[in-house]
Coordinates of C-alpha atoms and ligand atoms in Angstrom, one line a residue:
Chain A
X1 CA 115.9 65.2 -12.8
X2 CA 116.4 62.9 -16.0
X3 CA 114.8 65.4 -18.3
X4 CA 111.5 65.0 -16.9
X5 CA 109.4 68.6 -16.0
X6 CA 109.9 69.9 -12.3
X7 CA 107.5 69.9 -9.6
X8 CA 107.0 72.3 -7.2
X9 CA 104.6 73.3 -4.1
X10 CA 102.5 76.6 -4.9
X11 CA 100.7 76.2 -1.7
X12 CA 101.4 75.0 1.9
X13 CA 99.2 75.8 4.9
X14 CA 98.4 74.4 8.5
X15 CA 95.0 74.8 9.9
X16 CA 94.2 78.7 11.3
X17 CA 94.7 76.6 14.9
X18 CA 96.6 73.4 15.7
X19 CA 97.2 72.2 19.4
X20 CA 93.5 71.7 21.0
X21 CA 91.0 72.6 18.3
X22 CA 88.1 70.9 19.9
X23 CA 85.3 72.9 18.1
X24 CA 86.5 71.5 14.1
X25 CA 86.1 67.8 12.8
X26 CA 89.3 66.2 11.5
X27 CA 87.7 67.0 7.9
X28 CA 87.4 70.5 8.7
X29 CA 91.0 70.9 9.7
X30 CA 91.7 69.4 6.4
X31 CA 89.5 71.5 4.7
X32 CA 90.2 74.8 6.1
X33 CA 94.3 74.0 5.5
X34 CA 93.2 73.1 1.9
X35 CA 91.3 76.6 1.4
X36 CA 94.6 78.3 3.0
X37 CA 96.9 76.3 0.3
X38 CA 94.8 77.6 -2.7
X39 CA 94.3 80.7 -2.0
X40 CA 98.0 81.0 -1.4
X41 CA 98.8 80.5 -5.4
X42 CA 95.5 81.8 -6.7
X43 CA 94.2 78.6 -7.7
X44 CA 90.3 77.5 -6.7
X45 CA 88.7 73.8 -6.0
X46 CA 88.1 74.2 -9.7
X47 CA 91.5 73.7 -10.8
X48 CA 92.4 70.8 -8.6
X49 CA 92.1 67.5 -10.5
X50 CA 94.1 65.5 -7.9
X51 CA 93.7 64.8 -4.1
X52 CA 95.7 62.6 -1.8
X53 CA 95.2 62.3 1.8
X54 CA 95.1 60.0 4.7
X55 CA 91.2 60.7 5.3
X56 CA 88.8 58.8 3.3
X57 CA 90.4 60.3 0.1
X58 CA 87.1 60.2 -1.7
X59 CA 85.0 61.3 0.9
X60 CA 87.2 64.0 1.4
X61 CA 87.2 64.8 -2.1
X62 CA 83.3 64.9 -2.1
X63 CA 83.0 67.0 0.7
X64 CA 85.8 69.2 -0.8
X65 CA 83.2 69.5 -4.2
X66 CA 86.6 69.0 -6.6
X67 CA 86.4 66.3 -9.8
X68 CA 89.5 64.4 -9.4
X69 CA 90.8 62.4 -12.3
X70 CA 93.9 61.4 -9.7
X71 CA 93.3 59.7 -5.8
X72 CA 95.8 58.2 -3.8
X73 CA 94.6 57.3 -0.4
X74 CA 98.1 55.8 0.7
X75 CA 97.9 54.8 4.5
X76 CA 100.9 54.1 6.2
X77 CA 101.1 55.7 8.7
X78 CA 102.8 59.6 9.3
X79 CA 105.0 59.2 6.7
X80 CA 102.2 59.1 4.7
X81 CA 102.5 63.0 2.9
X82 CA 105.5 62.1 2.2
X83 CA 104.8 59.6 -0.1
X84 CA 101.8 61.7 -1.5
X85 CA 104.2 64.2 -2.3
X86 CA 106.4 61.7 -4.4
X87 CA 103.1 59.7 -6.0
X88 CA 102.0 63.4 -7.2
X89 CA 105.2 64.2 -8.3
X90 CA 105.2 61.3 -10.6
X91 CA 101.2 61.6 -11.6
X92 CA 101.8 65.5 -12.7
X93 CA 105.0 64.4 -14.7
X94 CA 102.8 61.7 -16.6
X95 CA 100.3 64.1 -17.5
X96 CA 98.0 62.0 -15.1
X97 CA 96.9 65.4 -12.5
X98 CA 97.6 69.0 -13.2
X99 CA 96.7 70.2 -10.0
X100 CA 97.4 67.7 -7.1
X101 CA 96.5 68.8 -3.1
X102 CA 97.7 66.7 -0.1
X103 CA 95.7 66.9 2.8
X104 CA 96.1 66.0 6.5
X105 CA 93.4 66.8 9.6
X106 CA 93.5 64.8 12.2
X107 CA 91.4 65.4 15.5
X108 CA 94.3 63.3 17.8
X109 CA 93.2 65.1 20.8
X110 CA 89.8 66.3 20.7
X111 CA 88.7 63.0 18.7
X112 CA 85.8 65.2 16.4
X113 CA 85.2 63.2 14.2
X114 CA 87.7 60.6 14.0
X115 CA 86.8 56.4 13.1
X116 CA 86.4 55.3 16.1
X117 CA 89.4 53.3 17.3
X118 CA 88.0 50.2 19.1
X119 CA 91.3 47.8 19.9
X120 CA 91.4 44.9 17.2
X121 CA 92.1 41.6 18.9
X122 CA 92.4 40.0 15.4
X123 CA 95.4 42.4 14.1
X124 CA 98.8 41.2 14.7
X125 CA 99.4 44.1 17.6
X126 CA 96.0 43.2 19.1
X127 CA 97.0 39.3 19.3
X128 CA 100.4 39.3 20.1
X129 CA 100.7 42.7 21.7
X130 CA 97.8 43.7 23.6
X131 CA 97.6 40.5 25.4
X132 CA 101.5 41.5 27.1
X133 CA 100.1 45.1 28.3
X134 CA 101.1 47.5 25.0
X135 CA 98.9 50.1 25.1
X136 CA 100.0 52.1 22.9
X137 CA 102.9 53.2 20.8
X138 CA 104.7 54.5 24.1
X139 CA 105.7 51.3 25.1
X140 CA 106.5 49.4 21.8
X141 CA 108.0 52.1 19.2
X142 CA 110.4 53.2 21.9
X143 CA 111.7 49.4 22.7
X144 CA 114.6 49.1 20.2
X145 CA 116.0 52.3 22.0
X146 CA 117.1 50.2 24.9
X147 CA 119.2 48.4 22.7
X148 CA 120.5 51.7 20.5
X149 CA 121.8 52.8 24.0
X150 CA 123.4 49.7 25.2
X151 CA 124.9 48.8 21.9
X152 CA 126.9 52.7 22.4
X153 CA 127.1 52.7 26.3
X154 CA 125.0 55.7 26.2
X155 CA 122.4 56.7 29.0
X156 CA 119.5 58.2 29.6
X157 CA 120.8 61.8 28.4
X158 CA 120.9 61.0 24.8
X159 CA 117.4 60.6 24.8
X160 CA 116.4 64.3 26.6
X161 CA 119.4 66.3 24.5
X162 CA 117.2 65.5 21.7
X163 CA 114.1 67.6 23.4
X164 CA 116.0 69.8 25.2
X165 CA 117.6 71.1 21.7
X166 CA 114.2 71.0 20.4
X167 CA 112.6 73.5 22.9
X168 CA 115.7 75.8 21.9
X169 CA 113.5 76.0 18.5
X170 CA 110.3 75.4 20.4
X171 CA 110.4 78.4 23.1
X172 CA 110.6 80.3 20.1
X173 CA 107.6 80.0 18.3
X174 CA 104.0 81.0 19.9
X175 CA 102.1 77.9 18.1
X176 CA 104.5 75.0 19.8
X177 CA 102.2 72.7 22.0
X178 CA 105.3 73.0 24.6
X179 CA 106.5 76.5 24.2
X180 CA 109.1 76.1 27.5
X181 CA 113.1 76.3 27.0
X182 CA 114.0 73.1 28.8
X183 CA 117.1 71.8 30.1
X184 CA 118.3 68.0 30.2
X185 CA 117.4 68.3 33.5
X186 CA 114.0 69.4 33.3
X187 CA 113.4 66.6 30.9
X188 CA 115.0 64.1 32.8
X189 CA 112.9 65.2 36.2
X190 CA 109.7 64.7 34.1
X191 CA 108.0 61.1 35.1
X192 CA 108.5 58.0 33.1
X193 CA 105.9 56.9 30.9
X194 CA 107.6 53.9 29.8
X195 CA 111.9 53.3 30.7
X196 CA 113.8 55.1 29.3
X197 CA 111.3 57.2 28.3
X198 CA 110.3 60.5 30.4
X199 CA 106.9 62.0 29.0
X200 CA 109.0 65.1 27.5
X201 CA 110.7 62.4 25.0
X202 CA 107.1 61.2 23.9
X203 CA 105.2 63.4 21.5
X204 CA 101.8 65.5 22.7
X205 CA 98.5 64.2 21.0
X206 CA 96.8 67.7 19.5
X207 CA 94.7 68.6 16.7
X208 CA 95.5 70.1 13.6
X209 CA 95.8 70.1 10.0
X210 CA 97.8 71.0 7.2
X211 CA 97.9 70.7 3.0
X212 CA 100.2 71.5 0.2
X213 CA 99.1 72.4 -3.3
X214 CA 101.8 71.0 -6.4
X215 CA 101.6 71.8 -9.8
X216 CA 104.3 71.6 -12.7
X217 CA 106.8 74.3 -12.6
X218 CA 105.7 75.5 -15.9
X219 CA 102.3 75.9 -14.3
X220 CA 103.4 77.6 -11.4
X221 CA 105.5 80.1 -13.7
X222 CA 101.7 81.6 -14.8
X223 CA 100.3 81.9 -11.0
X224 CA 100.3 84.5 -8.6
X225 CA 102.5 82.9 -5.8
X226 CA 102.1 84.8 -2.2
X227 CA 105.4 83.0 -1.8
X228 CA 108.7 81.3 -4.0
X229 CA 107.5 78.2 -5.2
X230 CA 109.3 75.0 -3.5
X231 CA 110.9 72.2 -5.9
X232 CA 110.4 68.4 -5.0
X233 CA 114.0 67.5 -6.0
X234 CA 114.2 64.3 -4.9
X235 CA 112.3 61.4 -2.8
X236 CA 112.0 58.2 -1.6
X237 CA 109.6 55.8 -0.1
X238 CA 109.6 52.1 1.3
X239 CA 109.1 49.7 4.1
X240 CA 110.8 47.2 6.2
X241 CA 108.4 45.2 8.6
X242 CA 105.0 45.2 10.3
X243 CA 106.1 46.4 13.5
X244 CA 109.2 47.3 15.5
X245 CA 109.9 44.4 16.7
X246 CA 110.6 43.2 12.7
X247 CA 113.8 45.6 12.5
X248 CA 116.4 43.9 10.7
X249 CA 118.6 45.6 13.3
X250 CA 117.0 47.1 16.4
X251 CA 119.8 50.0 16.5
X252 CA 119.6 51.0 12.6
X253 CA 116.5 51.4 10.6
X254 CA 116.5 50.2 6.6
X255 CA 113.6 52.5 5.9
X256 CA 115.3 56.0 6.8
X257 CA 118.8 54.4 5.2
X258 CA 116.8 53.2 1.7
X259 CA 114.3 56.6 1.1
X260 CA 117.2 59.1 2.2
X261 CA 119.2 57.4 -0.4
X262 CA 116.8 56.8 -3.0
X263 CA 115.9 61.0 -2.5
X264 CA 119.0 61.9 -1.9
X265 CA 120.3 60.6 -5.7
X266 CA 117.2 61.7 -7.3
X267 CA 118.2 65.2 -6.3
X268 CA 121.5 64.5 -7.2
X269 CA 122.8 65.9 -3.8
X270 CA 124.5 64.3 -0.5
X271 CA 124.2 65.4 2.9
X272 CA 126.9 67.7 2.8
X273 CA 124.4 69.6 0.5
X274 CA 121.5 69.9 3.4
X275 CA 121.2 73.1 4.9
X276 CA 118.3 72.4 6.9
X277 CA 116.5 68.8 8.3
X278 CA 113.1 67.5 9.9
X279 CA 113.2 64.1 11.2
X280 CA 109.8 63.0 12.4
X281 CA 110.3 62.7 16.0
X282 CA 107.0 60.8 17.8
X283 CA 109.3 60.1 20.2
X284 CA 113.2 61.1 21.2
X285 CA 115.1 58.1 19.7
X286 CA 114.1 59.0 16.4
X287 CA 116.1 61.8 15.5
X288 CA 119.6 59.8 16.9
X289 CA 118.6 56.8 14.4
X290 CA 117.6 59.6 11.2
X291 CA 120.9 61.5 11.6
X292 CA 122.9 58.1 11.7
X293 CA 120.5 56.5 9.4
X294 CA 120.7 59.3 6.9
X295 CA 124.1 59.4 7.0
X296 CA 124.9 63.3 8.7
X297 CA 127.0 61.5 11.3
X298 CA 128.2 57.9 11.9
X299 CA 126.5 55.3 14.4
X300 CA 126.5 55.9 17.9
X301 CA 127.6 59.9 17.0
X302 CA 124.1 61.6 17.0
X303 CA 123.7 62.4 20.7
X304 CA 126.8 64.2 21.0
X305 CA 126.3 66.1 18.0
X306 CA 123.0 66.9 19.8
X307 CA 124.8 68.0 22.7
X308 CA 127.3 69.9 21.0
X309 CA 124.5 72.4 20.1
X310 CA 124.9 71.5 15.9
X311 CA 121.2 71.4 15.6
X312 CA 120.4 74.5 17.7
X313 CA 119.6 77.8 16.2
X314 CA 123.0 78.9 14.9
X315 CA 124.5 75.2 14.8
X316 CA 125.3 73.6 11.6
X317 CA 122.5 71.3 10.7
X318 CA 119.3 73.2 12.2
X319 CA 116.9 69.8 12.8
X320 CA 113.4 70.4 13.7
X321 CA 113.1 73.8 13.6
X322 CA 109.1 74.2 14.4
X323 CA 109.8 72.2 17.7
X324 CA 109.4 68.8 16.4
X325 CA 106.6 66.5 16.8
X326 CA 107.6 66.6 20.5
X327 CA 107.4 69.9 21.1
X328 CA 105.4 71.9 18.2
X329 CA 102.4 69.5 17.5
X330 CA 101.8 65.7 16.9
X331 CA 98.3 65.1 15.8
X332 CA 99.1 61.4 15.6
X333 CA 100.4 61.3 11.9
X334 CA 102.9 64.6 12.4
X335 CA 104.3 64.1 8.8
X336 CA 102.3 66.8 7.2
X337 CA 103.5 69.4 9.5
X338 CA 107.5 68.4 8.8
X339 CA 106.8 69.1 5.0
X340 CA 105.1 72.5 6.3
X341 CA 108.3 73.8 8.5
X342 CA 110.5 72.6 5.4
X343 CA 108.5 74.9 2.9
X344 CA 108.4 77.8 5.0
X345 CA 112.2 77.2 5.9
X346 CA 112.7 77.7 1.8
X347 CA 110.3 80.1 1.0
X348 CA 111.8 82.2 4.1
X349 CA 108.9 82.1 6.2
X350 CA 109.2 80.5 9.1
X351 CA 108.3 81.4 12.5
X352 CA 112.3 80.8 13.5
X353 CA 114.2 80.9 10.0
X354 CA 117.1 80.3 9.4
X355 CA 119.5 82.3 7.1
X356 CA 119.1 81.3 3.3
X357 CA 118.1 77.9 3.5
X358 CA 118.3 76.8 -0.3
X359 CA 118.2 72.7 0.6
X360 CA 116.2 70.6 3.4
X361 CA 115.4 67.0 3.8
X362 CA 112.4 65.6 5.3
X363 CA 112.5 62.3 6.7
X364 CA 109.2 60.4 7.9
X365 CA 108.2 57.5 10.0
X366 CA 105.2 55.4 9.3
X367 CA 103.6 52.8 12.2
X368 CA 106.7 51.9 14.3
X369 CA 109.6 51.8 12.2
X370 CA 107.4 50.1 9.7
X371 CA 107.1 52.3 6.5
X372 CA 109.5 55.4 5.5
X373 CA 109.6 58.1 3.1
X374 CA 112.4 61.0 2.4
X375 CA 111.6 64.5 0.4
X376 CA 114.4 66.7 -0.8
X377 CA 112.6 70.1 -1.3
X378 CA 114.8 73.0 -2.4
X379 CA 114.4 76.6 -3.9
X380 CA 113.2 76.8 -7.1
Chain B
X1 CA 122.5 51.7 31.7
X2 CA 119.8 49.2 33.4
X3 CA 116.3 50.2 34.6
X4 CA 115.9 51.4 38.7
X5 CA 112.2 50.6 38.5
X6 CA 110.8 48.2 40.9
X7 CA 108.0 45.7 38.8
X8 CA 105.2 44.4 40.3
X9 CA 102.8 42.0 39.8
X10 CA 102.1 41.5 36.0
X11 CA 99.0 42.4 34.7
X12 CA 96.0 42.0 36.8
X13 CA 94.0 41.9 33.5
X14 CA 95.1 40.8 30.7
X15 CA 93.4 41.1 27.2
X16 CA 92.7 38.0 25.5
X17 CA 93.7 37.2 22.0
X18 CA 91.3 36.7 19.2
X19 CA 92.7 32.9 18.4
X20 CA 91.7 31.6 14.7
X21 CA 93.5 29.1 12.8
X22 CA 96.9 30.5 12.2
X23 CA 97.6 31.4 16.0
X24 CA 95.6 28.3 17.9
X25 CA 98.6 26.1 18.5
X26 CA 100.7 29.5 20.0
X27 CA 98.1 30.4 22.2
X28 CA 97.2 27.1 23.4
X29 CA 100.2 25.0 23.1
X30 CA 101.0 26.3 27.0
X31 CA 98.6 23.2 28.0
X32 CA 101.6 21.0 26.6
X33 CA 103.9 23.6 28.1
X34 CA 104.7 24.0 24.5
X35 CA 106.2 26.8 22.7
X36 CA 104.6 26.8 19.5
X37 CA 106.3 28.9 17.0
X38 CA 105.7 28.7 12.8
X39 CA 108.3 27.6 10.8
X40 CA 108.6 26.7 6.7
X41 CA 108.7 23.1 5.8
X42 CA 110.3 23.9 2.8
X43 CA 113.1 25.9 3.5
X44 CA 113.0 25.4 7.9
X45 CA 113.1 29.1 8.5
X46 CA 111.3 30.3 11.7
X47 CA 108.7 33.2 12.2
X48 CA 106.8 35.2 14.5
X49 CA 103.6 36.2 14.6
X50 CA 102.6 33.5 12.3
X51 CA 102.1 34.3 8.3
X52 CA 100.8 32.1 5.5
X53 CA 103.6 32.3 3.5
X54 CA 107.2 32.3 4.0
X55 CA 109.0 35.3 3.3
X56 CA 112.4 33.4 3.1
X57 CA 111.3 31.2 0.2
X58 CA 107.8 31.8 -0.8
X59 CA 106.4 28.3 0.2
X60 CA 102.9 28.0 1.6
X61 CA 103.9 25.0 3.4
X62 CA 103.4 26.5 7.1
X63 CA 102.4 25.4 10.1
X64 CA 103.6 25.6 14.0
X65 CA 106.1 23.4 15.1
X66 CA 107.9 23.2 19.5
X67 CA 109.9 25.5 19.7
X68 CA 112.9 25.2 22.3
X69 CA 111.0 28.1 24.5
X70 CA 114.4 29.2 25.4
X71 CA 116.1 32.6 23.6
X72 CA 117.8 35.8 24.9
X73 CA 116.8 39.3 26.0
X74 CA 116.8 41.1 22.6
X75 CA 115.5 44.5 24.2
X76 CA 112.7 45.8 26.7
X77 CA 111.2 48.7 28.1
X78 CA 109.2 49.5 31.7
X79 CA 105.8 50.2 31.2
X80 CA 105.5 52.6 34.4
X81 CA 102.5 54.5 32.6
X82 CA 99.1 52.6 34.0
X83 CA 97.5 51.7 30.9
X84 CA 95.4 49.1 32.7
X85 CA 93.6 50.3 35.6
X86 CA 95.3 49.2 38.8
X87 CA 98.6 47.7 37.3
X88 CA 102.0 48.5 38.4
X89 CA 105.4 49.0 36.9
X90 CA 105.8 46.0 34.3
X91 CA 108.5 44.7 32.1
X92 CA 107.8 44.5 28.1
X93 CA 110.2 42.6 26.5
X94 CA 111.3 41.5 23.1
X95 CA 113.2 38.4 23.2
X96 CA 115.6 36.5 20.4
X97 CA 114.6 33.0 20.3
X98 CA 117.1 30.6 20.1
X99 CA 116.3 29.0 17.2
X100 CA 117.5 31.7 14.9
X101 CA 119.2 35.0 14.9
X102 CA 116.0 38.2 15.1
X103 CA 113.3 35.7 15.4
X104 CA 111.2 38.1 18.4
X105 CA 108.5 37.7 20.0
X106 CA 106.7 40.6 22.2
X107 CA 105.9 39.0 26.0
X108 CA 106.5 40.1 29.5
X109 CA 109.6 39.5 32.0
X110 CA 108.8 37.9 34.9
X111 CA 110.7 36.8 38.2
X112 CA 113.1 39.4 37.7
X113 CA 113.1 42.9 38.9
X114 CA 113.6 45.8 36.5
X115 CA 117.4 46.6 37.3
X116 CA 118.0 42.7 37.1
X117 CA 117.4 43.2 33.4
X118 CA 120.1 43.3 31.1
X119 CA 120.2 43.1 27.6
X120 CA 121.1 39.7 26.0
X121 CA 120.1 38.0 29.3
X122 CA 119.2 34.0 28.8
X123 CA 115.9 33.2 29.7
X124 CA 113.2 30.5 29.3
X125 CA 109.1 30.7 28.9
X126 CA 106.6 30.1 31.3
X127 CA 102.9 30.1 30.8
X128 CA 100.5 31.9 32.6
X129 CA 96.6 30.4 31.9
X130 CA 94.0 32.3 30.9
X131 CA 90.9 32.0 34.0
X132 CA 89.0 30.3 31.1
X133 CA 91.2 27.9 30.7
X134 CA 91.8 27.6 26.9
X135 CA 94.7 30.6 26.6
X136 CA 98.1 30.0 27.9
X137 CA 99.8 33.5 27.9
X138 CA 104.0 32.3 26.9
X139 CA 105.8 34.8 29.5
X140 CA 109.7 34.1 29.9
X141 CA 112.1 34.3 33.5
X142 CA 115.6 34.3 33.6
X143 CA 117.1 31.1 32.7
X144 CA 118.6 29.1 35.9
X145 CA 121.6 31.7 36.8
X146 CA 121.0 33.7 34.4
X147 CA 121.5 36.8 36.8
X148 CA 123.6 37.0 39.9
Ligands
LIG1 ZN1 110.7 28.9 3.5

């Protein structure tokens, strides 16, 4: 990567519980997956010198006891670690961190300690949404969908191939939120939240947390790894409007196109090169947009490569192999746990692996189609 | 692929906007039956919610200007989930005004049943007043035979 030194994740760990964890705070979960990170690659608060998280970052870092000399308290939403990762990539090739941790906690479902989220009548969404009966991101993210379908004459089976593939991963793994094998049928029998939308295409709201723990590869070299170290090859990070609604085109999004792109040429790799993916998926529409978007398969393809069973254990992209945000755990800013089924995918850990993955792209979300970032991890 | 869900009544309650200086004239231009949308008046490009600056050409000469209150069904979605106590089925809609290509706005559909719908549909705005009387909600119905 342009002669500059590698990067690599020593440490990544979820919280002991994730799902409904209503006896932790949102900093504890944080905490707790920060302790698990470190101990992982023998490294103590001591040695951290850089924190990044979507909490408070220097509250966090306080109540954490470290001395950073590096904070980056990027908010956008559950892309979010993504662009941690790539901000610490770049502050541990400066010279600027030596150390860096990522944290996420969020108490989505249990609401321990969370800022209290009292609907803003002065925010754009508060003005010119609220006021027309959006309650939530059910009911605004999912909108352009309509339109993806139309524009390919697809129905309402696109969207519940994507979680019916998903539970095929799902059913698999004891720590999914929605541990059940489903069928398109089951999916399609469950009730509309908001058309075309059945409540099995819209992500759970749980608790949980998760952190990873980079350092330079030269670094890592000298520590006690309980695992392989994990190199950030490549990433990307950018934004395209405030809201949905500000799509450029309401069947394409520029922010998955752009960061792929950008992390696909830093890593000096192209999708033929991707053994394994995570698209964050709030809600079923996302992964059709992030394989077309990405560029796996062309536009309009990406439910029929669903349904041909190409993402399914033994297919030949494996997508979302924890469950997804629909199936394994959404907290409310999933992005942390994508990263977290990516490293164990490469370090060969993973609850349901799959055989030598050496490659995997990670492609977030942030707000409603409103930021994006892309990692390329790979084996050291 | 259309919607089967019968709509009711829209929102028995509906939340009123916090209205400051940039968003008066959109909120209140429904008195005039008014469509009130910003535009540059440097450059004449059109946007939605309204900004201070324009992101076409930079200018900071902004301000609303009528709009033609008429556009196109750009893409919607049934809210079936009851969000607000007490409200049935009801449509969300983004629609295209006409004034230029991906200029949205978020409203509701009404006088129109769910499997009515159809993307790219003309329709027009309507107000609905706020019981206060200084909010006029801008709602949009199919233009005249716009369905069959
Ligand atoms: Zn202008």
């Amino acid at each position: 990567m342009s002669g500059l030194p590698d990067v690599v994740i020593v440490g990544a760990a979820e919280s002991e519980n994730v799902g409904v964890v209503p006896d932790q705070s949102q900093f504890q979960l944080a905490a707790d997956s920060v302790l698990r990170a470190l101990a992982q690659c023998g490294l103590g608060i001591g040695d951290v010198d850089g924190v990044a998280s979507t909490l408070q970052v220097a509250q966090f870092a306080h109540h954490l006891g470290t001395r950073p000399r590096w904070l980056d308290g990027t908010g956008v939403g559950g892309c979010s670690y993504m662009l941690h990762v790539r901000h610490a990539v770049a502050a541990i090739q400066t010279g600027q961190a030596d150390v860096v941790v990522v944290a996420h906690g969020e108490s989505g479902r249990s609401r321990v300690g969370p800022t209290l989220r009292v609907p803003d009548m002065a925010s754009p969404g508060g003005q010119f949404e609220l006021t027309y009966g959006v309650a939530g991101t059910f009911s605004s993210f999912t909108i352009p969908t309509t339109a993806y379908l139309h524009k390919y004459g697809l129905g309402e089976e696109a969207l519940a191939e994507v979680t019916a593939a998903q539970s095929a991963w799902a059913s698999q793994n004891p720590r999914a939120f929605r541990g059940k094998s489903l069928t398109v049928d089951d999916v399609l029998a469950s009730r509309i939240i908001a058309w075309p939308f059945h409540v099995l295409e819209c992500c759970p709201v749980t608790d949980g947390g998760g952190a990873l723990v980079l350092t330079s590869a030269e670094r890592a070299a000298d520590l006690d790894l309980t695992g392989p170290p994990v190199r950030v090859a490549g990433s990307g990070e950018t934004c395209e409007g405030p809201g949905a609604s500000f799509m450029e085109d309401l069947t394409t999004f520029r922010g998955f196109r752009d960061s792929s792109a950008e992390a696909l040429r830093q890593a000096d790799l192209t999708v033929a090169d991707i053994d394994h993916l995570m698209v964050y998926d709030a809600y079923a529409h996302l992964p059709l947009y992030g394989l077309e978007d990405i560029g796996f398969v062309g536009r309009g393809e990406a439910s029929a490569f669903i349904a041909s069973g190409a993402t399914r254990p033994g297919g030949s992209l494996p997508m979302n192999t924890n469950g997804g945000g629909l199936l394994y755990t959404h907290t409310g800013q999933y992005g942390m746990f994508a990263i977290q089924e990516a490293v164990r995918q490469l370090r060969g850990e993973a609850v349901v692996q799959v055989p030598d993955v050496r490659t995997s792209l990670i492609q977030g979300v942030g707000g409603m189609f409103s930021a994006a970032g892309a990692l390329v991890l790979t084996t050291a | 692929m259309t919607a089967r869900t019968t709509v009711g009544a829209v929102l028995p309650l509906r939340l009123k906007p916090y209205v400051d200086a940039d968003n008066s004239a959109f909120w209140s231009g429904g008195a005039d039956g008014a469509l009130m949308i910003h535009r540059c008046r440097s450059c004449g490009s059109w946007f939605h919610p309204p900004a201070p600056v324009c992101r076409n050409c930079q200018s900071l000469e902004v301000g609303p200007e009528r709009a033609s209150g008429r556009g196109t069904v750009a893409s919607y979605t049934v809210n079936v989930q009851p969000w607000i106590p007490g409200s049935e089925p009801y449509l969300i809609a983004w629609v295209e005004l006409a004034e230029q290509p991906g200029l949205r706005l978020t409203t509701n559909l009404v006088d129109v049943e769910a499997e009515d719908v159809s993307l790219d549909m003309p329709v027009e705005v309507v107000f609905e007043p706020h019981p206060d009387g200084d909010v006029w909600y801008p709602l949009f119905r199919p233009a005249p035979g716009a369905t069959a």
